[in-house]
C-alpha cells in the first residue's frame, strides 16, 4: 500500500514581522545580504523565524518537517553565495518571475562549507521538541540547477563544473544531521534542460549527491513537464527514490505520458497545489488529483507518494502559505 506524505520543500515566505526587523538589521543594499558571517542579532531573528516555520508545519498536521530556508536571500543559489570560494556578481532574474538573486561567480575550488548543516541541526532540535512522531526533511538545490544559476570562473568546463558542484553538495549532505528525506530542487531541468547527449552529465551529478545520504532522495522539478528523454535518464540514472512532478502546470498530460511510457521511480512526489497562486485548494480537490494521477499509471502503487506544492511557497503571503500547508496535510488524511 502506498504511503502518502504531505511535504513542503524549499523556501517559505518570511513572516511580516521578520521582514522589517531583518531589513533594519541587515541593511537595504545588495551588499547587505547574507554572506555567512551574520551578527548575533541577525542569527537570533532567523532562529525565531525557523521556530515559527516548524510550528506552522506541526500546527498544520505535517509530520515531515522542512527548515523553510529563511536565510536564503538568493533563493536556491544560497549555498554558493555564502561560500568563501565565490564572489557575488550582479543581480539576475530568478527564473521567469519577479524575484532576483546575486550571481554566484565561482573563482576557486569549492570546499566544505557546513552552512546548510548548521541550519538543519537547529531545525532537528525544534522538530524533536515539537513532536515525537515528526521527522526532518532536508532541502538543497540540485547540482544541475545550482550550476545553471552560477557562473564558472575557475573550472573552465561545463561537465567539470557540474561535477564540482555535485561533490560540494555531497560533502554538505554528509554533515547533515539524521533526516528522513532529502529534496534536491531542480527547476532548471525543466526550464533549461541539458543539451541532447548531455543528460548523463546531469544525472551523474545528481547521483553523486544522492549517494551521500541514506535518506530517501527526491529530485523535485517544477515549472512544467520534463522532456521525454531527460525524464527517462532521470528514472534510470539519477539514483533518486522519487521524482517530483508538476501536476499544476498546463502540460501535465506530458508528465503523465512520461510515466506511462518510461516508468517511474519507486516513489513519486506530486506537485498538487499552486505555489504561486493565492487560491487555496480544498483537501478533497488535492486528493482527487492524486487519485486521478494514480489511475493513469499502469502500476500497482508506489512505495511513497509525497503531496507537495508545485513550486516553492515563498511567492505567497504568509497566511496563504499556512493555509496551503494545512490543505496538503488534510489531503493526506483524506487519502488514508
CSV table of C-alpha atoms in Angstrom, one decimal:
chain,number,residue,atom,x,y,z
A,1,UNK,CA,0.0,0.0,0.0
A,2,UNK,CA,1.3,3.4,-0.9
A,3,UNK,CA,2.3,5.7,1.9
A,4,UNK,CA,1.0,9.3,1.3
A,5,UNK,CA,3.1,12.0,3.0
A,6,UNK,CA,2.5,15.8,2.8
A,7,UNK,CA,5.7,17.8,2.5
A,8,UNK,CA,6.7,21.3,1.5
A,9,UNK,CA,10.3,21.5,0.4
A,10,UNK,CA,12.0,24.8,-0.4
A,11,UNK,CA,11.7,28.4,0.7
A,12,UNK,CA,8.9,29.7,2.8
A,13,UNK,CA,7.8,33.4,2.8
A,14,UNK,CA,9.2,35.5,5.6
A,15,UNK,CA,6.7,36.4,8.3
A,16,UNK,CA,5.6,40.1,8.1
A,17,UNK,CA,7.2,40.9,11.4
A,18,UNK,CA,10.5,39.5,10.3
A,19,UNK,CA,10.7,41.4,7.0
A,20,UNK,CA,11.0,44.8,8.7
A,21,UNK,CA,13.2,43.7,11.6
A,22,UNK,CA,15.7,41.8,9.3
A,23,UNK,CA,15.7,44.7,6.8
A,24,UNK,CA,16.7,47.1,9.5
A,25,UNK,CA,19.4,44.8,10.9
A,26,UNK,CA,20.9,43.8,7.5
A,27,UNK,CA,20.5,47.0,5.5
A,28,UNK,CA,18.8,47.6,2.2
A,29,UNK,CA,21.5,47.2,-0.4
A,30,UNK,CA,22.8,44.2,-2.4
A,31,UNK,CA,26.0,44.1,-0.3
A,32,UNK,CA,23.9,43.9,2.9
A,33,UNK,CA,22.5,40.4,2.0
A,34,UNK,CA,23.8,37.4,3.9
A,35,UNK,CA,27.4,36.4,3.5
A,36,UNK,CA,27.5,33.6,6.1
A,37,UNK,CA,29.0,35.7,8.9
A,38,UNK,CA,25.9,37.5,10.1
A,39,UNK,CA,25.8,39.2,13.5
A,40,UNK,CA,24.3,37.6,16.6
A,41,UNK,CA,21.3,39.8,16.4
A,42,UNK,CA,20.5,38.6,12.9
A,43,UNK,CA,21.1,34.9,13.9
A,44,UNK,CA,18.6,35.3,16.7
A,45,UNK,CA,16.0,36.7,14.3
A,46,UNK,CA,16.4,33.8,12.0
A,47,UNK,CA,16.2,31.4,14.9
A,48,UNK,CA,12.8,32.8,15.7
A,49,UNK,CA,11.7,32.6,12.1
A,50,UNK,CA,12.9,28.9,11.9
A,51,UNK,CA,10.9,28.1,15.1
A,52,UNK,CA,7.8,29.7,13.6
A,53,UNK,CA,8.2,27.7,10.4
A,54,UNK,CA,8.4,24.4,12.4
A,55,UNK,CA,5.4,25.4,14.5
A,56,UNK,CA,3.4,26.3,11.3
A,57,UNK,CA,4.0,22.8,9.9
A,58,UNK,CA,3.2,21.0,13.1
A,59,UNK,CA,0.1,23.0,13.6
A,60,UNK,CA,-1.0,22.2,10.0
A,61,UNK,CA,-0.5,18.5,10.8
A,62,UNK,CA,2.6,17.7,8.7
A,63,UNK,CA,4.9,15.0,10.0
A,64,UNK,CA,7.8,15.6,7.6
A,65,UNK,CA,9.2,19.0,8.6
A,66,UNK,CA,11.3,21.3,6.5
A,67,UNK,CA,13.6,24.1,7.6
A,68,UNK,CA,12.0,26.7,5.4
A,69,UNK,CA,15.2,28.3,4.3
A,70,UNK,CA,14.5,31.7,5.7
A,71,UNK,CA,18.2,32.7,5.4
A,72,UNK,CA,18.3,32.0,1.7
A,73,UNK,CA,18.3,35.6,0.3
A,74,UNK,CA,19.4,34.3,-3.0
A,75,UNK,CA,16.8,31.5,-3.3
A,76,UNK,CA,18.4,28.2,-4.2
A,77,UNK,CA,21.7,29.9,-5.1
A,78,UNK,CA,22.3,30.5,-1.4
A,79,UNK,CA,24.8,27.6,-0.7
A,80,UNK,CA,27.1,29.2,-3.2
A,81,UNK,CA,26.6,32.9,-2.4
A,82,UNK,CA,27.8,32.4,1.2
A,83,UNK,CA,30.8,30.3,0.1
A,84,UNK,CA,34.4,31.5,0.6
A,85,UNK,CA,35.3,30.5,-3.0
A,86,UNK,CA,32.5,32.5,-4.5
A,87,UNK,CA,32.3,36.2,-5.4
A,88,UNK,CA,28.8,37.6,-5.9
A,89,UNK,CA,28.2,39.5,-9.1
A,90,UNK,CA,25.2,41.4,-10.5
A,91,UNK,CA,21.6,40.8,-9.9
A,92,UNK,CA,20.0,38.1,-12.0
A,93,UNK,CA,16.3,37.2,-12.5
A,94,UNK,CA,15.3,34.0,-10.7
A,95,UNK,CA,13.7,32.0,-13.5
A,96,UNK,CA,10.6,33.6,-15.1
A,97,UNK,CA,9.3,35.7,-12.2
A,98,UNK,CA,9.9,39.0,-10.4
A,99,UNK,CA,12.5,37.7,-7.9
A,100,UNK,CA,16.2,38.2,-8.2
A,101,UNK,CA,19.4,36.7,-6.8
A,102,UNK,CA,23.1,37.7,-6.8
A,103,UNK,CA,25.1,35.9,-9.5
A,104,UNK,CA,27.5,33.5,-7.7
A,105,UNK,CA,30.8,33.6,-9.5
A,106,UNK,CA,32.9,30.6,-8.6
A,107,UNK,CA,36.5,31.7,-8.5
A,108,UNK,CA,38.3,28.9,-6.7
A,109,UNK,CA,37.9,25.2,-5.6
A,110,UNK,CA,34.7,24.5,-3.8
A,111,UNK,CA,35.5,23.1,-0.4
A,112,UNK,CA,33.3,22.2,2.5
A,113,UNK,CA,31.1,24.9,4.0
A,114,UNK,CA,28.6,23.5,6.5
A,115,UNK,CA,26.2,26.4,6.3
A,116,UNK,CA,23.1,24.3,5.5
A,117,UNK,CA,24.1,21.6,8.0
A,118,UNK,CA,24.0,24.2,10.8
A,119,UNK,CA,20.5,25.3,9.8
A,120,UNK,CA,19.3,21.7,9.8
A,121,UNK,CA,20.9,21.0,13.2
A,122,UNK,CA,18.8,23.8,14.7
A,123,UNK,CA,15.7,22.5,12.9
A,124,UNK,CA,16.2,19.0,14.1
A,125,UNK,CA,16.2,20.2,17.7
A,126,UNK,CA,13.0,22.1,17.1
A,127,UNK,CA,11.3,19.1,15.5
A,128,UNK,CA,12.4,16.8,18.3
A,129,UNK,CA,11.0,19.2,20.9
A,130,UNK,CA,7.7,19.8,19.0
A,131,UNK,CA,6.5,16.3,18.1
A,132,UNK,CA,7.8,12.8,18.8
A,133,UNK,CA,6.5,11.3,15.6
A,134,UNK,CA,7.7,14.0,13.3
A,135,UNK,CA,10.8,13.7,11.1
A,136,UNK,CA,13.2,16.0,9.3
A,137,UNK,CA,13.3,16.8,5.6
A,138,UNK,CA,16.4,18.4,4.2
A,139,UNK,CA,16.5,20.7,1.2
A,140,UNK,CA,19.3,21.6,-1.2
A,141,UNK,CA,19.5,22.9,-4.7
A,142,UNK,CA,20.1,20.1,-7.1
A,143,UNK,CA,23.6,20.2,-8.7
A,144,UNK,CA,22.3,20.8,-12.2
A,145,UNK,CA,20.2,23.8,-11.2
A,146,UNK,CA,22.9,25.3,-8.9
A,147,UNK,CA,25.4,25.1,-11.7
A,148,UNK,CA,23.0,26.6,-14.2
A,149,UNK,CA,22.3,29.5,-11.8
A,150,UNK,CA,26.0,30.2,-11.2
A,151,UNK,CA,28.9,31.5,-13.2
A,152,UNK,CA,32.1,29.4,-13.6
A,153,UNK,CA,35.3,31.4,-13.5
A,154,UNK,CA,37.5,28.6,-12.3
A,155,UNK,CA,36.8,25.1,-13.6
A,156,UNK,CA,36.5,26.0,-17.3
A,157,UNK,CA,34.4,23.1,-18.4
A,158,UNK,CA,30.6,22.6,-18.0
A,159,UNK,CA,30.8,19.0,-17.1
A,160,UNK,CA,33.7,19.6,-14.7
A,161,UNK,CA,31.7,22.4,-13.1
A,162,UNK,CA,28.6,20.3,-12.6
A,163,UNK,CA,30.8,17.6,-11.1
A,164,UNK,CA,32.5,20.0,-8.7
A,165,UNK,CA,29.1,21.4,-7.6
A,166,UNK,CA,27.9,17.9,-7.0
A,167,UNK,CA,30.9,17.0,-4.9
A,168,UNK,CA,30.5,20.2,-2.9
A,169,UNK,CA,26.8,19.4,-2.2
A,170,UNK,CA,27.6,15.8,-1.3
A,171,UNK,CA,30.2,17.0,1.2
A,172,UNK,CA,27.5,19.2,2.7
A,173,UNK,CA,25.0,16.3,2.9
A,174,UNK,CA,27.5,14.1,4.7
A,175,UNK,CA,27.5,16.7,7.5
A,176,UNK,CA,23.7,16.8,7.9
A,177,UNK,CA,22.0,15.5,11.0
A,178,UNK,CA,19.8,12.5,10.6
A,179,UNK,CA,17.0,13.2,8.1
A,180,UNK,CA,14.2,11.2,6.6
A,181,UNK,CA,14.2,12.7,3.2
A,182,UNK,CA,16.4,14.9,1.1
A,183,UNK,CA,14.8,17.1,-1.5
A,184,UNK,CA,17.0,18.3,-4.3
A,185,UNK,CA,15.4,21.2,-6.1
A,186,UNK,CA,15.9,21.0,-9.8
A,187,UNK,CA,13.8,23.6,-11.7
A,188,UNK,CA,16.5,24.1,-14.4
A,189,UNK,CA,15.9,20.6,-15.6
A,190,UNK,CA,12.6,21.9,-17.0
A,191,UNK,CA,13.4,25.5,-17.8
A,192,UNK,CA,16.9,25.0,-19.2
A,193,UNK,CA,17.4,21.2,-19.8
A,194,UNK,CA,20.8,19.7,-20.8
A,195,UNK,CA,21.5,19.5,-24.5
A,196,UNK,CA,20.8,16.2,-26.2
A,197,UNK,CA,23.6,13.9,-25.3
A,198,UNK,CA,24.5,15.7,-22.1
A,199,UNK,CA,21.7,14.2,-20.0
A,200,UNK,CA,24.0,11.7,-18.2
A,201,UNK,CA,26.3,14.5,-17.1
A,202,UNK,CA,23.4,15.9,-15.2
A,203,UNK,CA,22.2,12.6,-13.8
A,204,UNK,CA,25.7,11.7,-12.7
A,205,UNK,CA,25.9,14.9,-10.8
A,206,UNK,CA,22.6,14.2,-9.1
A,207,UNK,CA,23.6,10.6,-8.3
A,208,UNK,CA,26.8,11.9,-6.6
A,209,UNK,CA,24.6,13.9,-4.2
A,210,UNK,CA,22.1,11.2,-3.7
A,211,UNK,CA,24.8,8.7,-2.8
A,212,UNK,CA,25.9,10.9,0.1
A,213,UNK,CA,22.8,10.1,2.2
A,214,UNK,CA,20.9,7.0,3.4
A,215,UNK,CA,17.7,9.0,3.4
A,216,UNK,CA,15.1,8.9,0.7
A,217,UNK,CA,16.1,11.3,-2.1
A,218,UNK,CA,13.6,13.3,-4.1
A,219,UNK,CA,14.6,15.2,-7.2
A,220,UNK,CA,12.0,17.9,-7.2
A,221,UNK,CA,11.3,19.5,-10.5
A,222,UNK,CA,8.9,22.3,-11.2
A,223,UNK,CA,7.7,24.9,-13.7
A,224,UNK,CA,6.3,22.3,-16.0
A,225,UNK,CA,7.0,18.9,-17.6
A,226,UNK,CA,10.3,17.2,-18.2
A,227,UNK,CA,11.4,16.3,-21.7
A,228,UNK,CA,10.9,12.7,-22.6
A,229,UNK,CA,14.5,11.7,-23.0
A,230,UNK,CA,15.7,13.6,-19.9
A,231,UNK,CA,12.8,12.0,-17.8
A,232,UNK,CA,13.9,8.5,-18.9
A,233,UNK,CA,17.5,9.3,-18.0
A,234,UNK,CA,16.5,10.6,-14.5
A,235,UNK,CA,14.5,7.4,-13.8
A,236,UNK,CA,17.3,5.1,-14.8
A,237,UNK,CA,20.4,7.0,-13.7
A,238,UNK,CA,19.9,9.7,-11.1
A,239,UNK,CA,19.8,7.3,-8.1
A,240,UNK,CA,16.7,9.0,-6.7
A,241,UNK,CA,14.0,7.3,-4.7
A,242,UNK,CA,11.4,9.8,-6.2
A,243,UNK,CA,11.0,12.3,-8.9
A,244,UNK,CA,9.0,15.5,-8.2
A,245,UNK,CA,6.4,16.1,-11.0
A,246,UNK,CA,4.5,19.3,-11.5
A,247,UNK,CA,0.8,18.5,-11.9
A,248,UNK,CA,-0.4,22.1,-11.8
A,249,UNK,CA,1.3,23.3,-14.9
A,250,UNK,CA,-0.8,23.1,-18.1
A,251,UNK,CA,1.5,20.4,-19.7
A,252,UNK,CA,0.6,17.9,-17.1
A,253,UNK,CA,-0.6,15.4,-19.8
A,254,UNK,CA,3.1,15.3,-20.9
A,255,UNK,CA,4.1,14.3,-17.4
A,256,UNK,CA,1.5,11.5,-17.4
A,257,UNK,CA,2.8,10.3,-20.7
A,258,UNK,CA,6.3,10.2,-19.5
A,259,UNK,CA,5.4,8.0,-16.6
A,260,UNK,CA,3.2,5.8,-18.7
A,261,UNK,CA,5.9,5.4,-21.4
A,262,UNK,CA,9.1,5.2,-19.4
A,263,UNK,CA,8.0,4.0,-15.9
A,264,UNK,CA,8.9,5.8,-12.7
A,265,UNK,CA,11.0,5.7,-9.6
A,266,UNK,CA,9.8,3.6,-6.7
A,267,UNK,CA,8.2,6.7,-5.1
A,268,UNK,CA,6.8,9.9,-6.6
A,269,UNK,CA,6.5,13.5,-5.4
A,270,UNK,CA,3.5,15.2,-6.9
A,271,UNK,CA,3.2,19.0,-7.2
A,272,UNK,CA,-0.5,19.3,-6.4
A,273,UNK,CA,-1.1,22.9,-5.1
A,274,UNK,CA,-0.1,26.0,-6.9
A,275,UNK,CA,2.8,27.6,-5.1
A,276,UNK,CA,2.4,30.9,-7.0
A,277,UNK,CA,-1.3,31.4,-6.7
A,278,UNK,CA,-3.1,32.6,-3.5
A,279,UNK,CA,-6.2,30.5,-4.3
A,280,UNK,CA,-6.2,27.7,-1.6
A,281,UNK,CA,-7.1,24.3,-2.9
A,282,UNK,CA,-9.6,22.2,-1.0
A,283,UNK,CA,-8.2,19.0,0.6
A,284,UNK,CA,-10.7,16.9,-1.4
A,285,UNK,CA,-9.5,18.5,-4.6
A,286,UNK,CA,-5.9,17.7,-3.9
A,287,UNK,CA,-6.8,14.1,-3.0
A,288,UNK,CA,-8.8,13.8,-6.3
A,289,UNK,CA,-5.7,15.0,-8.2
A,290,UNK,CA,-3.6,12.2,-6.5
A,291,UNK,CA,-6.2,9.6,-7.4
A,292,UNK,CA,-6.6,10.9,-10.9
A,293,UNK,CA,-2.8,10.6,-11.5
A,294,UNK,CA,-2.5,7.2,-10.0
A,295,UNK,CA,-5.4,6.0,-12.1
A,296,UNK,CA,-3.4,6.9,-15.2
A,297,UNK,CA,-0.4,4.8,-14.3
A,298,UNK,CA,-0.2,1.1,-15.1
A,299,UNK,CA,1.3,0.1,-11.7
A,300,UNK,CA,0.1,-1.4,-8.5
A,301,UNK,CA,1.3,1.5,-6.5
A,302,UNK,CA,4.4,3.4,-5.2
A,303,UNK,CA,6.3,3.0,-2.0
A,304,UNK,CA,5.5,6.6,-1.1
A,305,UNK,CA,3.7,9.5,-2.7
A,306,UNK,CA,4.7,12.9,-1.5
A,307,UNK,CA,2.0,15.5,-1.7
A,308,UNK,CA,3.7,18.9,-2.3
A,309,UNK,CA,3.3,22.3,-3.8
A,310,UNK,CA,4.3,22.5,-7.5
A,311,UNK,CA,6.9,25.2,-6.6
A,312,UNK,CA,8.4,26.7,-3.5
A,313,UNK,CA,6.0,28.6,-1.4
A,314,UNK,CA,7.9,31.8,-0.8
A,315,UNK,CA,5.9,33.5,-3.6
A,316,UNK,CA,2.8,33.6,-1.3
A,317,UNK,CA,1.7,35.8,1.6
A,318,UNK,CA,2.4,34.2,4.9
A,319,UNK,CA,-1.3,33.5,5.7
A,320,UNK,CA,-1.8,31.7,2.3
A,321,UNK,CA,1.3,29.6,2.7
A,322,UNK,CA,0.0,28.4,6.1
A,323,UNK,CA,-3.4,27.5,4.5
A,324,UNK,CA,-1.7,25.5,1.8
A,325,UNK,CA,0.3,23.6,4.4
A,326,UNK,CA,-3.0,22.7,6.1
A,327,UNK,CA,-4.7,21.7,2.8
A,328,UNK,CA,-1.8,19.3,1.9
A,329,UNK,CA,-1.8,17.7,5.4
A,330,UNK,CA,-5.6,17.3,5.3
A,331,UNK,CA,-5.5,15.8,1.8
A,332,UNK,CA,-3.1,13.1,3.0
A,333,UNK,CA,-5.7,12.3,5.7
A,334,UNK,CA,-8.5,12.2,3.1
A,335,UNK,CA,-6.4,9.6,1.2
A,336,UNK,CA,-5.9,7.3,4.2
